[in-house]
Each structure stands twice: as structure tokens, then as C-alpha cells.
Amino acid sequence: MKRRISMHAANKFLTLPNLISFARICFIPPFVICLIQVQHHNFYRYIALGVLLIIGLSDVLDGYLARKRGEITTFGKYLDPVADKLLLLIACFLLSSDKLWSGPRFPVWVLAVIVSREMLFSFGMLAVFITIKRKIKWQPNKLGKLTTFMQIMAVIAVLLGNHFSLNTFAILWCVVAFVTLLSAINYTYLGVRQL
């Protein structure tokens, strides 16, 4: 009986949606390689965009399959956003580097806002768990999903930067920073309410 239970628990990690989420993480290194190669060959810009679109479609697919197949797992709830955050943070760091990216670049101040939000969220949850030995229930809400969407749109805009004006970028950076800050405040409020 115990063997069956443990096997059942282990299988929860190996659901199709979770495997797709893990595959999404595996696509990050090819994406990084393409970004680094853009300074040598501009067509890698569009290959990177293609890889990014594949990652984005897999994100939609794993969520759909998890709901359709009734395979929403605790592991998947953590793996999915981790995959998104890894991609976004790595992409933003690389696209803000004047040594690796020819331009237009991701502004450092926007990168600072995004990183600060993630640090506030991660360290906030860790601090609560250490001090009062209690987990905060966290579920991505519409504002959080909008933030992720806007950040991905910003990455795509930088990849296609030679097709956009400076004014368009200025508006985009302000919107991304505002939504990111708003999301940080919202998650902080929701977390404090659970204390």
C-alpha cells in the first residue's frame, strides 16, 4: 500500500504539463546563445525571437493541458512561474548589457525595478517562513499575469528594436515599470493579509 502511495506521489512530478514546463527551461540556453550571437550576425535576432515564441506557446499549452487533464499539481504551480522568471530575468540582464547586445538595450532602471520586485517577493516569503514558521499561499493573479505579459512584450520589442521608435520605447518602459511596481505592491498587500 505504501509503495502505491509513494509511486502515485512521484508520478505527480511527471505529468505532461510539468514536463512541458521543464522543457521550457531547457530552451533558455539556446535562447541565450542566440542573443549573444546577434552582435556577430543580426539574423540571430530573429532566431531568438522564434525560440522565445516557442517558449511562450509552451507556457500557454502546459496551463491548458493541466486544466484539461486535471493535472494541476503543487510542483507545477511552482515550476511554471520559476520557468517564466528565469527566462525574463536572464533575457533582461543580457539585453541590458552594452557588451553583449548592440541595441536598443533594456534600460538598467527598468531592470532594477523588475529584479527588486522578484527579490521583494522571494525574500518576503522566506522571511515569513523563517520568523513565524508559516507558508504564505501564493497564486498568480491577473495583475501578476499582466506584469509577466508586459515584460515579455518588452523583451520582444528589444529583439525587434530596429523596427520601433525611441518614443515607443519610452512609453513601453514607463508602462512596464508601473505595472511591475503595482504588482509588487499588490502581492505585498496580499501577503500581509495572510499574517
Short mmCIF file of C-alpha atoms in Angstrom, two decimals:
data_model
loop_
_atom_site.label_atom_id
_atom_site.label_comp_id
_atom_site.label_asym_id
_atom_site.label_seq_id
_atom_site.Cartn_x
_atom_site.Cartn_y
_atom_site.Cartn_z
CA MET A 1 0.00 0.00 0.00
CA LYS A 2 2.79 2.41 0.94
CA ARG A 3 4.56 1.61 -2.33
CA ARG A 4 1.46 2.51 -4.33
CA ILE A 5 1.06 5.82 -2.50
CA SER A 6 4.70 6.79 -3.00
CA MET A 7 4.55 5.87 -6.69
CA HIS A 8 1.39 7.94 -7.07
CA ALA A 9 3.05 10.91 -5.39
CA ALA A 10 6.14 10.56 -7.59
CA ASN A 11 4.03 10.45 -10.73
CA LYS A 12 2.63 13.88 -9.89
CA PHE A 13 6.03 15.30 -10.81
CA LEU A 14 5.98 13.58 -14.18
CA THR A 15 2.73 14.94 -15.60
CA LEU A 16 2.77 16.14 -19.20
CA PRO A 17 2.24 19.81 -18.24
CA ASN A 18 5.19 19.63 -15.81
CA LEU A 19 7.39 18.05 -18.47
CA ILE A 20 6.48 20.87 -20.87
CA SER A 21 7.38 23.43 -18.17
CA PHE A 22 10.73 21.70 -17.67
CA ALA A 23 11.30 21.66 -21.44
CA ARG A 24 10.67 25.40 -21.42
CA ILE A 25 13.60 25.83 -19.04
CA CYS A 26 15.74 23.69 -21.37
CA PHE A 27 15.02 26.15 -24.20
CA ILE A 28 16.61 29.02 -22.24
CA PRO A 29 20.27 28.12 -23.09
CA PRO A 30 19.61 28.12 -26.89
CA PHE A 31 17.81 31.45 -26.44
CA VAL A 32 20.84 32.87 -24.59
CA ILE A 33 23.24 31.60 -27.28
CA CYS A 34 21.16 33.31 -29.97
CA LEU A 35 21.18 36.61 -28.05
CA ILE A 36 24.95 36.51 -27.67
CA GLN A 37 25.40 35.79 -31.39
CA VAL A 38 23.32 38.79 -32.53
CA GLN A 39 26.34 41.10 -32.25
CA HIS A 40 28.12 38.93 -34.85
CA HIS A 41 25.18 38.00 -37.10
CA ASN A 42 21.99 40.05 -37.00
CA PHE A 43 19.74 37.21 -38.23
CA TYR A 44 20.20 35.52 -34.81
CA ARG A 45 17.88 38.27 -33.54
CA TYR A 46 15.01 36.59 -35.36
CA ILE A 47 16.05 33.07 -34.33
CA ALA A 48 16.00 34.26 -30.71
CA LEU A 49 12.52 35.66 -31.32
CA GLY A 50 11.42 32.31 -32.73
CA VAL A 51 12.75 30.46 -29.68
CA LEU A 52 11.01 32.96 -27.43
CA LEU A 53 7.70 32.37 -29.23
CA ILE A 54 8.10 28.60 -28.82
CA ILE A 55 8.68 29.14 -25.09
CA GLY A 56 5.62 31.38 -24.91
CA LEU A 57 3.40 28.88 -26.72
CA SER A 58 4.59 26.08 -24.43
CA ASP A 59 3.64 28.24 -21.45
CA VAL A 60 0.08 28.53 -22.76
CA LEU A 61 -0.01 24.83 -23.66
CA ASP A 62 1.08 23.48 -20.27
CA GLY A 63 -1.51 25.60 -18.48
CA TYR A 64 -4.25 24.42 -20.85
CA LEU A 65 -3.26 20.76 -20.52
CA ALA A 66 -3.03 20.97 -16.72
CA ARG A 67 -6.62 22.22 -16.54
CA LYS A 68 -7.95 19.95 -19.31
CA ARG A 69 -6.36 16.77 -17.94
CA GLY A 70 -6.92 17.60 -14.28
CA GLU A 71 -3.15 17.54 -13.67
CA ILE A 72 -2.69 20.73 -11.69
CA THR A 73 -0.02 19.83 -9.13
CA THR A 74 1.72 21.71 -6.32
CA PHE A 75 5.04 21.10 -8.07
CA GLY A 76 3.65 22.53 -11.30
CA LYS A 77 2.37 25.64 -9.54
CA TYR A 78 5.95 26.45 -8.54
CA LEU A 79 7.75 25.16 -11.65
CA ASP A 80 5.68 27.20 -14.13
CA PRO A 81 6.38 30.67 -12.66
CA VAL A 82 10.02 29.73 -11.95
CA ALA A 83 10.46 28.95 -15.66
CA ASP A 84 8.92 32.32 -16.58
CA LYS A 85 11.04 34.27 -14.09
CA LEU A 86 14.27 32.55 -15.17
CA LEU A 87 13.62 33.41 -18.80
CA LEU A 88 12.65 37.02 -18.11
CA LEU A 89 15.49 37.81 -15.72
CA ILE A 90 18.15 36.24 -17.93
CA ALA A 91 16.77 37.95 -21.04
CA CYS A 92 16.56 41.36 -19.32
CA PHE A 93 20.12 41.08 -17.97
CA LEU A 94 21.56 40.14 -21.36
CA LEU A 95 19.55 42.73 -23.27
CA SER A 96 20.72 45.48 -20.91
CA SER A 97 24.42 44.68 -21.44
CA ASP A 98 26.35 47.00 -23.75
CA LYS A 99 28.97 44.27 -24.17
CA LEU A 100 26.57 41.55 -25.33
CA TRP A 101 23.75 43.45 -27.02
CA SER A 102 24.17 46.04 -29.75
CA GLY A 103 20.89 47.82 -29.08
CA PRO A 104 18.43 49.13 -28.41
CA ARG A 105 19.05 47.97 -24.85
CA PHE A 106 16.84 47.25 -21.89
CA PRO A 107 17.25 50.27 -19.54
CA VAL A 108 19.09 49.46 -16.32
CA TRP A 109 16.48 51.28 -14.23
CA VAL A 110 13.68 49.08 -15.63
CA LEU A 111 15.83 46.02 -14.96
CA ALA A 112 16.32 47.27 -11.38
CA VAL A 113 12.54 47.56 -10.91
CA ILE A 114 11.96 44.01 -12.18
CA VAL A 115 14.76 42.48 -10.08
CA SER A 116 13.62 44.41 -6.98
CA ARG A 117 10.10 43.01 -7.36
CA GLU A 118 11.38 39.44 -7.57
CA MET A 119 13.73 39.92 -4.60
CA LEU A 120 10.97 41.51 -2.51
CA PHE A 121 8.65 38.64 -3.29
CA SER A 122 11.19 35.85 -2.72
CA PHE A 123 12.81 37.26 0.42
CA GLY A 124 9.43 38.28 1.82
CA MET A 125 8.12 34.72 1.62
CA LEU A 126 11.39 33.35 3.05
CA ALA A 127 11.39 35.84 5.93
CA VAL A 128 7.80 34.98 6.86
CA PHE A 129 8.56 31.26 6.79
CA ILE A 130 11.68 31.67 8.96
CA THR A 131 10.17 34.05 11.52
CA ILE A 132 6.68 32.65 12.03
CA LYS A 133 7.14 29.18 10.50
CA ARG A 134 4.26 29.68 8.16
CA LYS A 135 3.88 29.42 4.40
CA ILE A 136 2.13 32.17 2.50
CA LYS A 137 -0.31 30.82 -0.05
CA TRP A 138 0.60 32.29 -3.39
CA GLN A 139 -1.28 32.07 -6.65
CA PRO A 140 -0.59 34.24 -9.71
CA ASN A 141 -3.45 36.72 -10.16
CA LYS A 142 -4.49 38.78 -13.18
CA LEU A 143 -2.17 41.65 -12.29
CA GLY A 144 0.77 39.27 -11.93
CA LYS A 145 -0.02 37.68 -15.29
CA LEU A 146 -0.33 41.13 -16.88
CA THR A 147 3.09 42.03 -15.46
CA THR A 148 4.67 38.91 -16.97
CA PHE A 149 2.95 39.61 -20.30
CA MET A 150 4.19 43.23 -20.40
CA GLN A 151 7.74 42.18 -19.53
CA ILE A 152 7.72 39.60 -22.32
CA MET A 153 6.39 42.24 -24.72
CA ALA A 154 9.28 44.49 -23.67
CA VAL A 155 11.79 41.71 -24.42
CA ILE A 156 10.19 41.14 -27.83
CA ALA A 157 10.30 44.90 -28.53
CA VAL A 158 14.03 44.99 -27.76
CA LEU A 159 14.62 41.98 -30.01
CA LEU A 160 12.83 43.86 -32.80
CA GLY A 161 14.26 47.19 -31.68
CA ASN A 162 15.27 48.29 -35.15
CA HIS A 163 11.54 48.44 -36.05
CA PHE A 164 10.42 50.75 -33.19
CA SER A 165 10.93 54.44 -32.45
CA LEU A 166 12.56 55.83 -29.31
CA ASN A 167 9.22 57.36 -28.25
CA THR A 168 7.57 53.93 -28.43
CA PHE A 169 10.29 52.52 -26.18
CA ALA A 170 9.97 55.40 -23.71
CA ILE A 171 6.25 54.70 -23.31
CA LEU A 172 6.84 50.95 -23.07
CA TRP A 173 9.47 51.31 -20.30
CA CYS A 174 7.16 53.51 -18.24
CA VAL A 175 4.24 51.07 -18.61
CA VAL A 176 6.40 48.03 -17.73
CA ALA A 177 7.87 49.76 -14.67
CA PHE A 178 4.46 50.97 -13.47
CA VAL A 179 2.75 47.58 -13.85
CA THR A 180 5.70 45.82 -12.19
CA LEU A 181 5.62 48.19 -9.20
CA LEU A 182 1.85 47.88 -8.94
CA SER A 183 2.15 44.09 -8.95
CA ALA A 184 4.82 44.23 -6.21
CA ILE A 185 2.55 46.37 -4.02
CA ASN A 186 -0.41 44.09 -4.70
CA TYR A 187 1.47 40.88 -3.79
CA THR A 188 2.88 42.56 -0.66
CA TYR A 189 -0.63 43.53 0.41
CA LEU A 190 -1.99 40.02 -0.23
CA GLY A 191 0.92 38.51 1.70
CA VAL A 192 0.50 40.81 4.71
CA ARG A 193 -3.20 39.94 4.88
CA GLN A 194 -2.29 36.28 5.46
CA LEU A 195 -0.09 37.01 8.50
#
